[in-house]
Coordinates of C-alpha atoms and ligand atoms in Angstrom, one line a residue:
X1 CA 31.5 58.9 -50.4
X2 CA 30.5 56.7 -47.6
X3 CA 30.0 52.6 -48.7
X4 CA 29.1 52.9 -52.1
X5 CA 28.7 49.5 -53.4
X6 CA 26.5 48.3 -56.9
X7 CA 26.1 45.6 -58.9
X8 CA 29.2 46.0 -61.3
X9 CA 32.6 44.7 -61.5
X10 CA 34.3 46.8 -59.0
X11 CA 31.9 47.0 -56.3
X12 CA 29.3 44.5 -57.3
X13 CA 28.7 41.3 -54.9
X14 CA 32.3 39.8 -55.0
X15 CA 33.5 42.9 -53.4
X16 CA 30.9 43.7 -50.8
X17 CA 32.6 41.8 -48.2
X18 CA 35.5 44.5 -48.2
X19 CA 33.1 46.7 -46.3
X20 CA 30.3 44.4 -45.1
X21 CA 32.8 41.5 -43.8
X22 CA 29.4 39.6 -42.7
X23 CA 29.2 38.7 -46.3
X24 CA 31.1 35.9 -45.3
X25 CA 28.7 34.6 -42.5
X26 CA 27.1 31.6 -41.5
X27 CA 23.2 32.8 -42.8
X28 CA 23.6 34.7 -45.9
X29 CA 20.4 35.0 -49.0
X30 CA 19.7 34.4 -51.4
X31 CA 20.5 30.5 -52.0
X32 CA 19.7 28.0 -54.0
X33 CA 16.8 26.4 -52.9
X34 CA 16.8 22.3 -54.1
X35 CA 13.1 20.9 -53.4
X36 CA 14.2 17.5 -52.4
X37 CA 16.3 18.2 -49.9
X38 CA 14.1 20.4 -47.6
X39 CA 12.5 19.2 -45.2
X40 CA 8.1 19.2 -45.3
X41 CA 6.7 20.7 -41.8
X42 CA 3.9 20.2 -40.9
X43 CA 3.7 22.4 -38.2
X44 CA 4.1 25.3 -40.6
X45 CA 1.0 26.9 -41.4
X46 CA -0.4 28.9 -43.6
X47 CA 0.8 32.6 -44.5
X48 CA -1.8 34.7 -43.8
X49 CA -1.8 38.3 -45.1
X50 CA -3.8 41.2 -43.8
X51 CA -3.2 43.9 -46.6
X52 CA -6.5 45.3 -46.9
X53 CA -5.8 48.4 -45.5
X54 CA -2.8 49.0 -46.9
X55 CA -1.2 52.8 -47.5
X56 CA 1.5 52.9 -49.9
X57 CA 3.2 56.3 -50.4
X58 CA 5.4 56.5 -53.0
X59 CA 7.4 54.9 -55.3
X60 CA 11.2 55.3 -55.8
X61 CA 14.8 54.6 -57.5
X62 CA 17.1 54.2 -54.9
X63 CA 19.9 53.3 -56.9
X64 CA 20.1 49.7 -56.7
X65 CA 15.9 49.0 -57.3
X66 CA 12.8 50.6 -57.9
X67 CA 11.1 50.4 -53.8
X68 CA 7.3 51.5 -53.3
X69 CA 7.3 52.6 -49.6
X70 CA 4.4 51.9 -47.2
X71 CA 2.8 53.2 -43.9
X72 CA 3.9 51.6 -41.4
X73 CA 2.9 53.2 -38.0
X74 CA 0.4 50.8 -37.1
X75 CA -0.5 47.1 -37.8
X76 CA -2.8 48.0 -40.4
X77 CA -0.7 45.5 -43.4
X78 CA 0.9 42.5 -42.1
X79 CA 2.1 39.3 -42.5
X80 CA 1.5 36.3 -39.8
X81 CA 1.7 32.4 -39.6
X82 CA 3.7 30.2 -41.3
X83 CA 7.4 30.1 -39.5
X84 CA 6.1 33.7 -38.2
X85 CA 5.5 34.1 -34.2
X86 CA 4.7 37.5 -34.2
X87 CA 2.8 39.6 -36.8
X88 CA 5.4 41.5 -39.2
X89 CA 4.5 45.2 -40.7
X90 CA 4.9 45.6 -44.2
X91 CA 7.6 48.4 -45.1
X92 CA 8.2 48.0 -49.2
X93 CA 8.6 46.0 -52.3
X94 CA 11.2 46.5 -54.8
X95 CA 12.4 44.3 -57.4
X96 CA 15.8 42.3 -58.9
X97 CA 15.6 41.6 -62.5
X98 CA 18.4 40.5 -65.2
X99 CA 19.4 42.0 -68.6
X100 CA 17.3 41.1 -71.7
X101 CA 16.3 37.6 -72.0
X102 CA 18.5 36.3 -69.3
X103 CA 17.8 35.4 -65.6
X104 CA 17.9 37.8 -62.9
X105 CA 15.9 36.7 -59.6
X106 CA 17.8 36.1 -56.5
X107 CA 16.8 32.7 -55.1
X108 CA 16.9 29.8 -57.6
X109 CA 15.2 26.7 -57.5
X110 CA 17.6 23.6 -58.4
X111 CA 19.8 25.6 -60.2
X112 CA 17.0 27.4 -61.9
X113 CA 16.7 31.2 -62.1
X114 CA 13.8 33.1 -62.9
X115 CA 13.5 36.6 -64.5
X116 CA 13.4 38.8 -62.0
X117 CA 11.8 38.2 -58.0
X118 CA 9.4 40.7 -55.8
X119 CA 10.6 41.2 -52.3
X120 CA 7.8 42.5 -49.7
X121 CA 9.7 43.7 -46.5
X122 CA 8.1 43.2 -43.5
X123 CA 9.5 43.7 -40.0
X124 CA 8.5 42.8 -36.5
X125 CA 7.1 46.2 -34.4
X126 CA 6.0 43.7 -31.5
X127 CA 9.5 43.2 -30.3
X128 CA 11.7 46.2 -31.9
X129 CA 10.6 49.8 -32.0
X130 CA 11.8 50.6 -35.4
X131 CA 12.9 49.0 -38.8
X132 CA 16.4 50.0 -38.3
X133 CA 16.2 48.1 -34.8
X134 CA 14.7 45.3 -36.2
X135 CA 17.0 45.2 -39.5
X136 CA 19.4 44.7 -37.0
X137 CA 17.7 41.3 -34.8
X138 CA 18.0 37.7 -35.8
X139 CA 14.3 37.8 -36.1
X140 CA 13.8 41.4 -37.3
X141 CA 12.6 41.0 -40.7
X142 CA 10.6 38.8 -42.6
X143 CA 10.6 39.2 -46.4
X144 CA 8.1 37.4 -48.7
X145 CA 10.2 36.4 -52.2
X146 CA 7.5 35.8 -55.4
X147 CA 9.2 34.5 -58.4
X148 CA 8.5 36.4 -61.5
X149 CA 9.0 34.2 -65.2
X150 CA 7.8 35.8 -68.6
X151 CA 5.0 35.2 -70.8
X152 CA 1.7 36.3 -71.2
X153 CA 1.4 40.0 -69.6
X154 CA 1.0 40.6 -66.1
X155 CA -2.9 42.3 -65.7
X156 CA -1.6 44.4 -63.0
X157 CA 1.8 45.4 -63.4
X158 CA 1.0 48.1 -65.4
X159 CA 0.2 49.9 -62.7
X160 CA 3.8 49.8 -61.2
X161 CA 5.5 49.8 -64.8
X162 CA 3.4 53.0 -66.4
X163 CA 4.9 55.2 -63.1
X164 CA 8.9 53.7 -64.0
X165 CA 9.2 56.6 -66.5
X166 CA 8.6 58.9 -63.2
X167 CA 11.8 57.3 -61.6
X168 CA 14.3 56.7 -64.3
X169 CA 17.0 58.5 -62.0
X170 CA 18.6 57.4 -58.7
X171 CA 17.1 59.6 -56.1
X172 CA 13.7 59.8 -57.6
X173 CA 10.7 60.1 -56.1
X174 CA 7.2 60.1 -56.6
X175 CA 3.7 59.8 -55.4
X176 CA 2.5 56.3 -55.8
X177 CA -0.9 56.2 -53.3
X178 CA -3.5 52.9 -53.5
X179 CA -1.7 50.4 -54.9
X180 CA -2.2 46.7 -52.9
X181 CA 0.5 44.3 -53.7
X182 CA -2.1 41.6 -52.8
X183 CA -2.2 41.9 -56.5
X184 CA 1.0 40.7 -57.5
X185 CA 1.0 37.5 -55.5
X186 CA 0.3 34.2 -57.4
X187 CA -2.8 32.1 -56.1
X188 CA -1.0 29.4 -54.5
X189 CA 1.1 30.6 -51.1
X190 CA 2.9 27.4 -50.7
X191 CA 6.9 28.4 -49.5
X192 CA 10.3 27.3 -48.9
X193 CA 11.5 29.3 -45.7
X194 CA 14.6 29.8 -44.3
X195 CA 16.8 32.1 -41.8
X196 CA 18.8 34.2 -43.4
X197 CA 19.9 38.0 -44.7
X198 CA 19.2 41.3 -46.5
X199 CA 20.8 40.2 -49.8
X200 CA 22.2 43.9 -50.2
X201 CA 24.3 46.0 -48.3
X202 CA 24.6 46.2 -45.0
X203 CA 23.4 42.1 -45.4
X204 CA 22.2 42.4 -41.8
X205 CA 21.1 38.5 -40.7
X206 CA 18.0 38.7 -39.7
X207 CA 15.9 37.8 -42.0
X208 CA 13.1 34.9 -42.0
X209 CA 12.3 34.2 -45.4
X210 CA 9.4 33.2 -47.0
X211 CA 9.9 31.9 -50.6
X212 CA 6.8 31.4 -52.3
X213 CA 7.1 28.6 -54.8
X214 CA 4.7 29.3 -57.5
X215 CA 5.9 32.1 -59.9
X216 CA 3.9 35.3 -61.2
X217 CA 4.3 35.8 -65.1
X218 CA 4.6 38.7 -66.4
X219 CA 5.3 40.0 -70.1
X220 CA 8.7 40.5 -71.9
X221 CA 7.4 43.7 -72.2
X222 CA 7.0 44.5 -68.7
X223 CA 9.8 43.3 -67.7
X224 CA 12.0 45.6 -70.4
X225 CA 10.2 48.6 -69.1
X226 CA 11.9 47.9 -65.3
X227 CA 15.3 48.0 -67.7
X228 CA 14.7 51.8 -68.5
X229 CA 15.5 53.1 -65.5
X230 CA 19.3 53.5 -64.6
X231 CA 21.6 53.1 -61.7
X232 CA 22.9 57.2 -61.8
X233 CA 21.7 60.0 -60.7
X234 CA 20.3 62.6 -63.6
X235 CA 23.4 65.6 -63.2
X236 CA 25.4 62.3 -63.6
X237 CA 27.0 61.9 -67.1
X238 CA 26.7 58.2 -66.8
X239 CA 23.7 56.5 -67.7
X240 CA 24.0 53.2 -66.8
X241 CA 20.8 50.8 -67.6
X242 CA 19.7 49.4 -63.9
X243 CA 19.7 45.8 -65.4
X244 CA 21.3 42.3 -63.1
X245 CA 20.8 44.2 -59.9
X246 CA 20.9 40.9 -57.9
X247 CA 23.3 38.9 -55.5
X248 CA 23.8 35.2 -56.8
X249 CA 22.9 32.2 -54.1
X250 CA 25.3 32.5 -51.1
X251 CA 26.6 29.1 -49.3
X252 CA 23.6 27.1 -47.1
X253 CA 26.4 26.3 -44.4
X254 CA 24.3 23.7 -42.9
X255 CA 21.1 25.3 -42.8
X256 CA 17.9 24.1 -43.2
X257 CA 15.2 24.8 -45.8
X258 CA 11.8 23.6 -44.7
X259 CA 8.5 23.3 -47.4
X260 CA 5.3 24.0 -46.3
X261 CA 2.6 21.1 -47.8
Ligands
0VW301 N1 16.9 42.4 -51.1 S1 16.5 42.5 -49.5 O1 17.0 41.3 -48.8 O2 15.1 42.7 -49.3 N2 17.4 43.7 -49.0 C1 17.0 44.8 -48.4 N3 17.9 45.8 -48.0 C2 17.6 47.0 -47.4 C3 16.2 47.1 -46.9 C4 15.2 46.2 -47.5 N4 15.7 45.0 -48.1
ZN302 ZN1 15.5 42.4 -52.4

């Protein structure tokens, strides 16, 4: 019922413009990023990120990625500077990963693709009352993208990967309270950053991304755990692995990618 779209052959991302015909606009993410040909501001500053007080509520399959959900009725975790003129509220993170040994983050870096890539969603509550408002606005959203590449284990990953057994199903829900995802950022917050979109359905353009450039690594391990849980819903008789649940680079059309130093 209703736009059902996935990540498969029928309704995966070569299809999505049948129902989301802004697939085919002129600021669409994720794209490939090639470091010689942005352009170094200076003017861009730091990213500065007040998550100390974070709230996270819970954590959840929504049948496309695992999402932890956050409070969001105050400035109490946001994201400021950089290309940023306003403060942005974090919403959620969720997560795109590939199949078993092979790539699956969203943005690529010369051609490159990583394993999988974090996205923390943050949107802008000085100028738009709510998310769905601002999902909507050229400037609505601002979504930081950490690259995540395997190797040595992750030391606090576990935390999110020991609750995926509590999700496995689309539609699942559960209580997921104190987590900070201060802790899954890499120490260096040097970025790319770009205008562009929500890289899934409705692909609404207005997003400023913020591509961090240094990856995260995480384990092999960790990473096979995010494979247990599956696209369908548990009365489903399907049980299809929730593996390669990302959109490949989109055209730049003449944008710009600036680098911060
Ligand atoms: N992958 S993405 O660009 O963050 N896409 C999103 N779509 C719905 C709401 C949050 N984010
Ligand atoms: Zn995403």
């Amino acid at each position: 019922t209703g736009n059902h779209w996935g990540y498969g052959k029928e309704d995966g991302p070569t299809a999505w413009h049948k129902n989301y015909p802004v697939a085919e606009g002129d600021r669409q993410s994720p794209i490939d990023i090639i470091p010689n040909q942005t352009s170094h501001d200076s003017s861009l500053g730091p990213i500065v990120l007040n998550y100390d007080h974070c709230t996270s509520i819970n954590i959840a399959n929504n049948g496309h990625s695992v999402v932890v959900e956050f409070e969001d009725s105050d400035d109490r975790s946001v994201i400021r500077g950089g290309p940023l003129d306003n403060p942005y509220r974090l919403k959620q993170f969720h997560f795109h990963w590939g199949g078993k040994g092979c790539h699956g983050s969203e943005h690529t870096v010369a051609g490159n693709s990583y394993a999988s890539e974090l996205h923390l969603v943050h949107w802008n509550a000085v100028k738009y009352k709510t998310f769905g408002e601002a999902a909507t606005a050229p400037d609505g959203l601002a979504v930081l993208g950490i690259f995540l590449e395997t190797g040595d284990e992750h030391r606090w990953l576990h935390m999110i990967t020991d609750a995926l057994y509590t999700v496995k199903f689309k539609g699942s829900v559960t209580d997921f309270k104190g987590f900070n995802p201060k802790c899954l950022l890499p120490s260096s917050l040097q970025y790319w950053t770009y205008l562009g979109s929500l890289t899934t359905p409705p692909l609404h353009e207005s997003v400023i991304w913020i591509v961090v450039k240094d990856p995260i690594v995480v384990s092999e391990k960790q990473l096979g755990k995010f494979r247990t849980l599956v696209f369908t819903g548990e009365e489903e008789d399907q049980r299809t692995r929730m593996e390669n649940n990302f959109r490949p680079p989109q055209l730049l059309k003449g944008r710009k990618v600036r680098s911060s130093n």
